[in-house]
Short mmCIF file of C-alpha atoms in Angstrom, two decimals:
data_model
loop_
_atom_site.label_atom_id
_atom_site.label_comp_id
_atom_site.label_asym_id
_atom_site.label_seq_id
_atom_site.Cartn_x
_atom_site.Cartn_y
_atom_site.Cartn_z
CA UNK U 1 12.96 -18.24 15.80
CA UNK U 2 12.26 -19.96 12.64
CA UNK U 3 10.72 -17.21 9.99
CA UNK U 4 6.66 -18.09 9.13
CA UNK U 5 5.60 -17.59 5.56
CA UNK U 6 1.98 -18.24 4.64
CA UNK U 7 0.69 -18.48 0.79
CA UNK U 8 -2.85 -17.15 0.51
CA UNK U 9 -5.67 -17.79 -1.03
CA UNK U 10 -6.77 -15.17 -3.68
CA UNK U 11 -10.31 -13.88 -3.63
CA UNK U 12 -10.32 -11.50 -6.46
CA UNK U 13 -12.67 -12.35 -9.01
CA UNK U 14 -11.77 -13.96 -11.81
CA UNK U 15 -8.12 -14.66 -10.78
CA UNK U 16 -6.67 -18.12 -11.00
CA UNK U 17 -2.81 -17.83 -10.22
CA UNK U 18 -1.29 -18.75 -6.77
CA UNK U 19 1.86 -17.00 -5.49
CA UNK U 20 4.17 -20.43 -4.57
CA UNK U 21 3.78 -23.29 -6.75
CA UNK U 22 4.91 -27.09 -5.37
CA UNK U 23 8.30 -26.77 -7.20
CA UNK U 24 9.47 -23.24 -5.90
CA UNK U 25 7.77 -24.37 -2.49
CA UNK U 26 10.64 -26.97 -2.49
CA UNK U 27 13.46 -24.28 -2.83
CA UNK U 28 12.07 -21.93 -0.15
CA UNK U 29 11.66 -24.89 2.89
CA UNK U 30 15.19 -24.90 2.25
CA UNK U 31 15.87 -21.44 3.72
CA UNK U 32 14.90 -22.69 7.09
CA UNK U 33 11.29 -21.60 7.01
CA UNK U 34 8.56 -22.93 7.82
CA UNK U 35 5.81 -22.79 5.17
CA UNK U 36 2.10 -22.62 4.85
CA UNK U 37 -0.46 -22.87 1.64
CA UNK U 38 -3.78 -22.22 2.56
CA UNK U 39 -5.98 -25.17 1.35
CA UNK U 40 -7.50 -25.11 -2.40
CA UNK U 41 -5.12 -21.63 -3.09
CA UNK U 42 -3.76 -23.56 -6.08
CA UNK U 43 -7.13 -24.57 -7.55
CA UNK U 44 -7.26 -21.95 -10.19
CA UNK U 45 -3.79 -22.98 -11.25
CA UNK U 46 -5.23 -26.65 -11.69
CA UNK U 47 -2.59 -27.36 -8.38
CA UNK U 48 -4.39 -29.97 -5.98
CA UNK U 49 -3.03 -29.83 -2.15
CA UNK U 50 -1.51 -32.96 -2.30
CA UNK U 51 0.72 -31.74 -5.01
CA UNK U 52 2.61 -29.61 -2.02
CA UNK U 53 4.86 -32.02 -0.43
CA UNK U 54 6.05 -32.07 2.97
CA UNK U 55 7.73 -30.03 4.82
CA UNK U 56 4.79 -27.70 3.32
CA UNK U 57 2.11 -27.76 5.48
CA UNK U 58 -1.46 -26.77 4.49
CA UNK U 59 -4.18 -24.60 6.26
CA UNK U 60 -8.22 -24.31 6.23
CA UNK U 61 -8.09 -21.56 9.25
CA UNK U 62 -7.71 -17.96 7.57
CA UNK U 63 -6.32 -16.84 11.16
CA UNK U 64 -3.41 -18.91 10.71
CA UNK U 65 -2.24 -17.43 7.40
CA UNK U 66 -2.38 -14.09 8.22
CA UNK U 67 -0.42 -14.49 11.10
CA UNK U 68 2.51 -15.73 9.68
CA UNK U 69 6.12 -13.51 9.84
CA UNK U 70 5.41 -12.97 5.93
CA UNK U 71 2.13 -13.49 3.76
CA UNK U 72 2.42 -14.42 0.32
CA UNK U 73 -0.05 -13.25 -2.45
CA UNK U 74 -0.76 -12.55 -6.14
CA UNK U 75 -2.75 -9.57 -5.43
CA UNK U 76 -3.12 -7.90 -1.90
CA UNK U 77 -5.67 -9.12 0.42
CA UNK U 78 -9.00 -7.40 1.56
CA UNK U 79 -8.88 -4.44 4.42
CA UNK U 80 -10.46 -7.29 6.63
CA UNK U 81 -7.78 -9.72 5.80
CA UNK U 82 -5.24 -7.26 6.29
CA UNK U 83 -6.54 -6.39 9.76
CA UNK U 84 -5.84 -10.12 11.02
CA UNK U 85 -1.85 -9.62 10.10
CA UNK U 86 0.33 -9.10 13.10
CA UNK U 87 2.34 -5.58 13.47
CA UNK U 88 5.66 -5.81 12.27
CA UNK U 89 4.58 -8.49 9.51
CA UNK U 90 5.55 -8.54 5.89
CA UNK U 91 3.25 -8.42 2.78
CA UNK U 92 4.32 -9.56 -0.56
CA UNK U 93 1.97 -9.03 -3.56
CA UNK U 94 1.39 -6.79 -5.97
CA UNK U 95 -1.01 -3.81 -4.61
CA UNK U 96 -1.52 -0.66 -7.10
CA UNK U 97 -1.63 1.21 -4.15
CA UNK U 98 -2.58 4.64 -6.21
CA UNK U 99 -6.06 2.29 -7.15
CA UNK U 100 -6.65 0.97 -3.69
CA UNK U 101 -6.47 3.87 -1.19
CA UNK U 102 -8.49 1.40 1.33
CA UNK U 103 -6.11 -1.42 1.27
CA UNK U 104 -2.91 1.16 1.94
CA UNK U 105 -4.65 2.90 5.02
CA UNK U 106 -5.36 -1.20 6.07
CA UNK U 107 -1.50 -1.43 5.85
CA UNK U 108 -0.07 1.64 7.57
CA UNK U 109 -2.93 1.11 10.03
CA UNK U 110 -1.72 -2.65 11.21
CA UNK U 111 2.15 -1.52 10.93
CA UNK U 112 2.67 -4.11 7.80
CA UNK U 113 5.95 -3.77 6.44
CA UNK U 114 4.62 -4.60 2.62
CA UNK U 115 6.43 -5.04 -1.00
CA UNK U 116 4.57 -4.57 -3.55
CA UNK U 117 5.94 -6.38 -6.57
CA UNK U 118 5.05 -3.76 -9.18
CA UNK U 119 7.73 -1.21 -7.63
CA UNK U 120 10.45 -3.70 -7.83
CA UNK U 121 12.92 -1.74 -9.59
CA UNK U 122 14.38 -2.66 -13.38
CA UNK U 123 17.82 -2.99 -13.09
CA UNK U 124 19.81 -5.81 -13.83
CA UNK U 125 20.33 -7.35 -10.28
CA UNK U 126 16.34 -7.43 -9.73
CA UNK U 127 15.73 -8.69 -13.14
CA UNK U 128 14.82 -12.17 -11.42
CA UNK U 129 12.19 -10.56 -9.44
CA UNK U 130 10.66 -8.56 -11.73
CA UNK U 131 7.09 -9.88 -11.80
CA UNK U 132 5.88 -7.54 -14.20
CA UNK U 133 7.55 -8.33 -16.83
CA UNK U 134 7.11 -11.78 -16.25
CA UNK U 135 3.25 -11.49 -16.06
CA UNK U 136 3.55 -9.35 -18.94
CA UNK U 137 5.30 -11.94 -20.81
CA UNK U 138 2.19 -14.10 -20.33
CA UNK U 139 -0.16 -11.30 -21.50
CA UNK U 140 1.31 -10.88 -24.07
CA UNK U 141 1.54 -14.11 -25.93
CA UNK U 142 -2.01 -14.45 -24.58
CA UNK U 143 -3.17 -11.68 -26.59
CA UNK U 144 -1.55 -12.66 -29.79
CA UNK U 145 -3.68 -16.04 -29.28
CA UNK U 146 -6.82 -14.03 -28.07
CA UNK U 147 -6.53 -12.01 -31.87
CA UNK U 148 -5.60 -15.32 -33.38
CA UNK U 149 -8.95 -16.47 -32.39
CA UNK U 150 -11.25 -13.90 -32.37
CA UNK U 151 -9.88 -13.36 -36.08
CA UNK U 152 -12.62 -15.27 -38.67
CA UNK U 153 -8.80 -15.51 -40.88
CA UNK U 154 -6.38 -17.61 -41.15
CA UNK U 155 -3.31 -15.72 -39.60
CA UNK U 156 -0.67 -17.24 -41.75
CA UNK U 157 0.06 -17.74 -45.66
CA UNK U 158 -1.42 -20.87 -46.99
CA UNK U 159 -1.21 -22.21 -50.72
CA UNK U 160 -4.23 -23.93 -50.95
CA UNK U 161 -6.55 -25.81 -54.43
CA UNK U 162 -8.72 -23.22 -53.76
CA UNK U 163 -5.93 -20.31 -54.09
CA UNK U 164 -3.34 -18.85 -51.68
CA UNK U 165 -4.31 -16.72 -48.85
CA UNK U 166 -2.01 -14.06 -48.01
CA UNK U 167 -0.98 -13.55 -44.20
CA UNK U 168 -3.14 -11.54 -42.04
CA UNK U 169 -1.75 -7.86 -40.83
CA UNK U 170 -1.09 -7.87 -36.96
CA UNK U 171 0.03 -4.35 -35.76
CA UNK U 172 1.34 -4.24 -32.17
CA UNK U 173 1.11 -1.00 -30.43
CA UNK U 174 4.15 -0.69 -27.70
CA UNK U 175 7.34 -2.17 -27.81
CA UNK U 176 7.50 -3.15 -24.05
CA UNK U 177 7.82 -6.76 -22.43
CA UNK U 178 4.03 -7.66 -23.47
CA UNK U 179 4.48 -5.99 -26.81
CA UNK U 180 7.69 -8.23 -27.89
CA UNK U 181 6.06 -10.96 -26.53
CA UNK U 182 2.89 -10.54 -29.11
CA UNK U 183 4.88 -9.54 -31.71
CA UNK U 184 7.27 -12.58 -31.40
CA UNK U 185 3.94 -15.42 -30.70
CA UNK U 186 2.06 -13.37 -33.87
CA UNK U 187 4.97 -13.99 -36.27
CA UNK U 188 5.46 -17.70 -34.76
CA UNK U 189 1.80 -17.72 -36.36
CA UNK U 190 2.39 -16.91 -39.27
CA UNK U 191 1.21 -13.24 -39.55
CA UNK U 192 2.41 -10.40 -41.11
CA UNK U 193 3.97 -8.42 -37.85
CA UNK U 194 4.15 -4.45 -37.66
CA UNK U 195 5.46 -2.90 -34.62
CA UNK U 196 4.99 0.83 -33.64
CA UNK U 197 6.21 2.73 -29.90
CA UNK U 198 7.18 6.66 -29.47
CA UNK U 199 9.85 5.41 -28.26
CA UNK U 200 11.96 4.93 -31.38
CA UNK U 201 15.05 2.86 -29.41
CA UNK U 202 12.91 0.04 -29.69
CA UNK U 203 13.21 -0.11 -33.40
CA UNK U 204 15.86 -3.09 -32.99
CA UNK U 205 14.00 -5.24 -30.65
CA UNK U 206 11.15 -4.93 -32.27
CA UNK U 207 13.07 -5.90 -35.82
CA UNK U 208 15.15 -8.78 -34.40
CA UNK U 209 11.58 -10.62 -33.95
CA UNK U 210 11.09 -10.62 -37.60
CA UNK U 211 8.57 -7.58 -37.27
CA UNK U 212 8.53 -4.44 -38.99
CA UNK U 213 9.24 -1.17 -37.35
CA UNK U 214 6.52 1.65 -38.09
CA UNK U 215 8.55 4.70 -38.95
CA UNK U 216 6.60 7.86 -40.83
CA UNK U 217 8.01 7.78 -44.71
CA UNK U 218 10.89 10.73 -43.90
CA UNK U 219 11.32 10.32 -40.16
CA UNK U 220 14.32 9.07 -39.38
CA UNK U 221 14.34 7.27 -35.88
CA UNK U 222 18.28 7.51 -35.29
CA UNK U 223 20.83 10.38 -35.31
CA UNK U 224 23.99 9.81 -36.13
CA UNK U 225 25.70 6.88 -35.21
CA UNK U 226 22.47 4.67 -35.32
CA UNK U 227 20.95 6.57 -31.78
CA UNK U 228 17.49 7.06 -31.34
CA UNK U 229 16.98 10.78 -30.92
CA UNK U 230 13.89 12.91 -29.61
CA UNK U 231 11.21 13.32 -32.84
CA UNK U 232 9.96 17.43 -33.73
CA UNK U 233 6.25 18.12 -33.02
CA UNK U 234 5.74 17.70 -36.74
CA UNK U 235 7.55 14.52 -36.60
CA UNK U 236 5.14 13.16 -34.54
CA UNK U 237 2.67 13.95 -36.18
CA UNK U 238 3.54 11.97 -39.32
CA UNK U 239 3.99 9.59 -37.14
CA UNK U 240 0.05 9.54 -35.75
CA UNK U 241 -0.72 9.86 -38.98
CA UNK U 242 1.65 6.73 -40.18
CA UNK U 243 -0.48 4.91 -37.18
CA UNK U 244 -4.38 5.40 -38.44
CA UNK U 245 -3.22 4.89 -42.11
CA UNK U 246 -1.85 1.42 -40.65
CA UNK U 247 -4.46 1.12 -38.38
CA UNK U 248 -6.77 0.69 -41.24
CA UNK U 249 -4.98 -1.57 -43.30
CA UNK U 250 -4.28 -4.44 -40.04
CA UNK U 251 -6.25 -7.32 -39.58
CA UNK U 252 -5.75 -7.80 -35.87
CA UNK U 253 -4.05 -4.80 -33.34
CA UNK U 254 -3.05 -5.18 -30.14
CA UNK U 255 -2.07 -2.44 -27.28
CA UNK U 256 -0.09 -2.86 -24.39
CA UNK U 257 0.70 0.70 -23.69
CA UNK U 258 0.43 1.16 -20.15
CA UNK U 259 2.44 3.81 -17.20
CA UNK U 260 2.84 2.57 -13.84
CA UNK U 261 0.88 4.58 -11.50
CA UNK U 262 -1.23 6.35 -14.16
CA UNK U 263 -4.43 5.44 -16.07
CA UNK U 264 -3.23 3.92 -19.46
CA UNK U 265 -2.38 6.23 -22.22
CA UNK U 266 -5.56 6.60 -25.00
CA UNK U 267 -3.73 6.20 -28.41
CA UNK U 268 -6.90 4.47 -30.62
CA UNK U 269 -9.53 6.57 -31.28
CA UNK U 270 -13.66 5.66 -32.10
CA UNK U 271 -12.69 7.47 -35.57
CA UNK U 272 -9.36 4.80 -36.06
CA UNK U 273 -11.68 2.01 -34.76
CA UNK U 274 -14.40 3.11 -37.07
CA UNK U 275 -11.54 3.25 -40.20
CA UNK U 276 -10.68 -0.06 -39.78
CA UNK U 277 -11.53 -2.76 -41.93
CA UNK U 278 -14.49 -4.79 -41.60
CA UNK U 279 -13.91 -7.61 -39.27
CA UNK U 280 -10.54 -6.81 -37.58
CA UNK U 281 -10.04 -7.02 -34.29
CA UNK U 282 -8.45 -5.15 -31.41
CA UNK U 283 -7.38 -6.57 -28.22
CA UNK U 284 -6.31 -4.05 -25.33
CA UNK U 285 -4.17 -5.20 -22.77
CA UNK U 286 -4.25 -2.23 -20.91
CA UNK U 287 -8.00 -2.42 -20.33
CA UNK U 288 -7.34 -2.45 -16.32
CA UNK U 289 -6.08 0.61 -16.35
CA UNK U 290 -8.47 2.44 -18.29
CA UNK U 291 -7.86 0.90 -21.81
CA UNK U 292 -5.66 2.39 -25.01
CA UNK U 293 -8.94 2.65 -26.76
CA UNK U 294 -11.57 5.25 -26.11
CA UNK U 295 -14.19 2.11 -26.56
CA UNK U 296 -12.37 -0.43 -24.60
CA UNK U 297 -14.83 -1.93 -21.66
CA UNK U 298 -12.46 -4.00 -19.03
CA UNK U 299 -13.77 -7.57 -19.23
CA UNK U 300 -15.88 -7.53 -22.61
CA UNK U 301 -16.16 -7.54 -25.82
CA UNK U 302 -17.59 -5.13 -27.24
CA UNK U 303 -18.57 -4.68 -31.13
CA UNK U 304 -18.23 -1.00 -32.65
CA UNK U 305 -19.57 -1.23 -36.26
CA UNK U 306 -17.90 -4.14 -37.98
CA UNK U 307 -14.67 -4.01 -35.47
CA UNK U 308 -14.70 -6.65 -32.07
CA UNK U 309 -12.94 -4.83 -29.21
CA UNK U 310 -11.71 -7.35 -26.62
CA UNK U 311 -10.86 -5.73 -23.30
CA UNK U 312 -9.69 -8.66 -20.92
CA UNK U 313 -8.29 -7.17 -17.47
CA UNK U 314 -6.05 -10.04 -16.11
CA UNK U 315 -4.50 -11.73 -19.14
CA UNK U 316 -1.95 -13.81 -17.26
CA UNK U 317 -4.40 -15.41 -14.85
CA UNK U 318 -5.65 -17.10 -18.33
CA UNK U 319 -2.42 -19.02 -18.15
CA UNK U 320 -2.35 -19.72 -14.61
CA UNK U 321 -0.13 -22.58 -14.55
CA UNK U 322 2.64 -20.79 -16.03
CA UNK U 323 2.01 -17.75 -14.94
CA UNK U 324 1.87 -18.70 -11.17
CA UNK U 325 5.53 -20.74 -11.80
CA UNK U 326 6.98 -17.81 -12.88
CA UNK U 327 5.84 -15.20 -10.47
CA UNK U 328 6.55 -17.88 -7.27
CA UNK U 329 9.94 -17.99 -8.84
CA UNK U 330 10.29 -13.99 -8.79
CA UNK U 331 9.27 -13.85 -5.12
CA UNK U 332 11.05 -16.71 -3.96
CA UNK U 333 14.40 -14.75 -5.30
CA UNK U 334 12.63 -11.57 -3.56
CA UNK U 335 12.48 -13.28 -0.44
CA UNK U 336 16.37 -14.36 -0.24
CA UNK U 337 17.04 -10.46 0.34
CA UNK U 338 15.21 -10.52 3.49
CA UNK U 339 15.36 -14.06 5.29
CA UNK U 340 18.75 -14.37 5.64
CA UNK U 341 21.40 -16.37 7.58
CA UNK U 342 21.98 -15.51 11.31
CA UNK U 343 25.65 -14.62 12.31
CA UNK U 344 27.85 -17.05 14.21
CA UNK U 345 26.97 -20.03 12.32
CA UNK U 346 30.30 -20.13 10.54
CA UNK U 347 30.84 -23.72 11.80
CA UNK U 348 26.80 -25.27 11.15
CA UNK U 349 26.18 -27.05 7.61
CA UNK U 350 24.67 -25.04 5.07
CA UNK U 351 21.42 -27.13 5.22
CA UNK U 352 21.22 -26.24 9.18
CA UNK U 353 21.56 -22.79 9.26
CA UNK U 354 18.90 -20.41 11.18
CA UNK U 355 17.65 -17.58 9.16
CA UNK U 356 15.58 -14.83 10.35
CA UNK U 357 13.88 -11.33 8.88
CA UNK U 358 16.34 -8.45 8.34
CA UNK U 359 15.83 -5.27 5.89
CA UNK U 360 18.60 -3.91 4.35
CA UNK U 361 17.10 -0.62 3.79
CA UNK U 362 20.43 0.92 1.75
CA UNK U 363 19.73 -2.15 -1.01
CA UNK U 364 17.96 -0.28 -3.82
CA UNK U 365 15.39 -3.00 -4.37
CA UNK U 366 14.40 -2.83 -0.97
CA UNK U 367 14.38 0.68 -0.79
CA UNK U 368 12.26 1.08 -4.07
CA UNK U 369 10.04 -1.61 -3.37
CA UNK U 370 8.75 -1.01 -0.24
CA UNK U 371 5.05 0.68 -0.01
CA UNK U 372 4.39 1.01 3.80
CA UNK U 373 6.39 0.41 6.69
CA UNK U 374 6.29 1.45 11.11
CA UNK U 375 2.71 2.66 10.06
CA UNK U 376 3.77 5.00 7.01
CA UNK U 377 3.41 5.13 3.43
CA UNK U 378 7.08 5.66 2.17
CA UNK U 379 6.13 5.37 -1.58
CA UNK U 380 6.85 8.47 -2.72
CA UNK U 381 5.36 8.41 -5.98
CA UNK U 382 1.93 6.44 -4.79
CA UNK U 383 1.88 9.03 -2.11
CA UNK U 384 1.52 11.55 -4.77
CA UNK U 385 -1.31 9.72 -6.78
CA UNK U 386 -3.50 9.17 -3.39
CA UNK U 387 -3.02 12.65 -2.80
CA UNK U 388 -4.24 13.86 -5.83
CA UNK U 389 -6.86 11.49 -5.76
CA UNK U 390 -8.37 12.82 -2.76
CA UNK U 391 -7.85 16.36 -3.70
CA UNK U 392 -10.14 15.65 -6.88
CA UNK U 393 -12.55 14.06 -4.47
CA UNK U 394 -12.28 17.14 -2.44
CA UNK U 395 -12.88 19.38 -5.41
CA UNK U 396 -15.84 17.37 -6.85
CA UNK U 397 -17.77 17.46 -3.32
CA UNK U 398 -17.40 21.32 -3.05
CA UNK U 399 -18.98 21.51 -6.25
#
């Protein structure tokens, strides 16, 4: 039986990406599947319906989407969405399963076997699939424009009749994907580029994109041999310290500190907003998960003395186009670890082989990637933030 795969159409406010785009759509037909975009789901990306060609075929009736052998999305669908999906069918999205009890109970409750795309492990075979660093790739040069503009500065040097400017000061707080990425669009801008993480192995990265590495004056961030090493209590220390003192000298700061599972780490203080200079701006990436400043409000701007705050919770959608390419791209190369070819065809063309579903449950990806499956939620570590969740709950309600 030919495998079904359906592309939905995303509902959550605000969002604008599509999970298959026309060219990716191309490369999965060719696994012998038969696949379904649900009309207008690439509207947001600025991706008209005729733009999928055939074999695609395209779908007004919600029904016949989420009854497909595998449902493609961006983020997961609503309970009552869910609750059309047949038992035994595969969800691919990314979920946050510890922030959406509802939608996991949907999914053990139907018997969806579903992936979310923000447990795909980081190793090197899965770096293909990893969709959160490719999203986070987008946010982050997004934010580096988002500072650019809010900014009422020029952002790079310029010898003018009037005088020379100097650069503006762009500090960039956490050294991961979306971090680099800000750091590397701010300095193709022209600024001035500081970088700062705890995590002191990122001192080279950050440094081969031009930027400097924030290091406390008499911290050292290597032992011997040039390896990063653990910092003392009083170490770190300076190295808040070293933080607020460049804090309040940076034109533009940007956070993308952020712990999978967990609400995002607070690092900037209303006393470090309040030291910073009059009209700098801040722009926290991890606003969706609670923000890395203490005055962060997801999806606004808010204005704290002289200081703008911007707190935008889905940064890639505001590059849709790009943004949807690359994450159709990481689940198309998801996908080829479950639809695979059926035996005995060693004597059919390559182009006419039958695939079907099969799980490899000893491949790690699989394994560490899966959130429910047969009615259970095998996420070990979501499992644990739902259950303190509902202990709190618990707790609050007695009281």
């Amino acid at each position: 039986m030919t495998v079904s795969i359906a592309v939905a159409k995303e509902t959550a406010a605000g969002e604008k990406r599509v999970a298959m785009v026309p060219k990716v759509a191309a490369k999965l037909t060719k696994l012998d599947v038969t696949l379904t975009v649900a009309q207008g789901a690439g509207e947001g990306s600025r991706i008209p319906d005729e733009s999928y060609d055939e074999p695609v075929l395209l779908s007004g009736q919600t029904d016949e989407i989420y009854t497909a052998n595998v449902v493609l999305a961006v983020n997961a669908p609503e309970v009552e969405q869910i609750n059309k999906m047949k038992k035994g069918s595969v969800l691919i999205s990314f979920v946050q399963g510890h922030n959406n009890p509802d939608v996991v109970e949907a999914l053990q409750n139907n018997g969806i076997t579903c992936f979310a795309m923000e447990l795909i492990p980081r190793i090197s075979r899965a770096q293909s699939m990893d969709a959160l660093s490719s999203q986070a790739n987008a946010a982050g040069y997004k934010a580096a424009l988002i500072a650019a503009n809010a900014l009422e500065r020029f952002l790079p040097m310029l010898t003018t009749a009037a005088g020379t400017i100097r650069p503006a000061k762009v500090l960039v707080i956490g050294a991961g994907v979306a971090g680099l990425q800000a750091i590397a669009t701010a300095g193709r801008l022209g600024a001035k580029v500081y970088g700062y993480d705890v995590r002191t192995d990122t001192k080279e990265q950050v440094e081969s994109l031009g930027a400097e590495f924030l290091v406390a004056k008499g911290v050292k961030a290597e032992a011997e041999g040039g390896y990063a090493r653990e910092l003392t209590d009083d170490e770190k220390a300076q190295q808040q310290q070293m933080l607020v003192d460049n804090m309040a000298d940076a034109d533009a700061v940007i956070t993308t500190a952020a712990v999978p599972g967990k609400p995002a780490p607070r690092i900037v203080s209303q006393a470090m907003v309040e030291a910073m200079k009059p009209g700098a701006v801040l722009v926290d990436l991890a606003a969706a998960g609670g923000g890395n400043c203490e005055l962060t409000k997801p999806d606004e701007i808010v204005t704290h003395g002289s200081v703008t705050i911007h707190g935008p919770s889905n940064v890639p959608s505001l590059l849709a186009e790009h943004a949807s390419e690359m994450y159709a791209q990481n689940v198309l190369n998801f996908l080829q670890l479950i639809v695979v070819e059926e035996e005995g065809q060693d004597d059919v063309k390559p182009g006419e082989k039958k695939h079907k579903l099969a799980f490899d449950w000893d491949d790690e990806i699989l394994a560490k990637s899966v959130l429910t499956r047969d009615g259970e939620l095998v996420n070990e570590t979501v499992k644990a933030a739902l259950g303190a969740a509902s202990e709190a709950r618990d707790v609050e309600k007695k009281a």
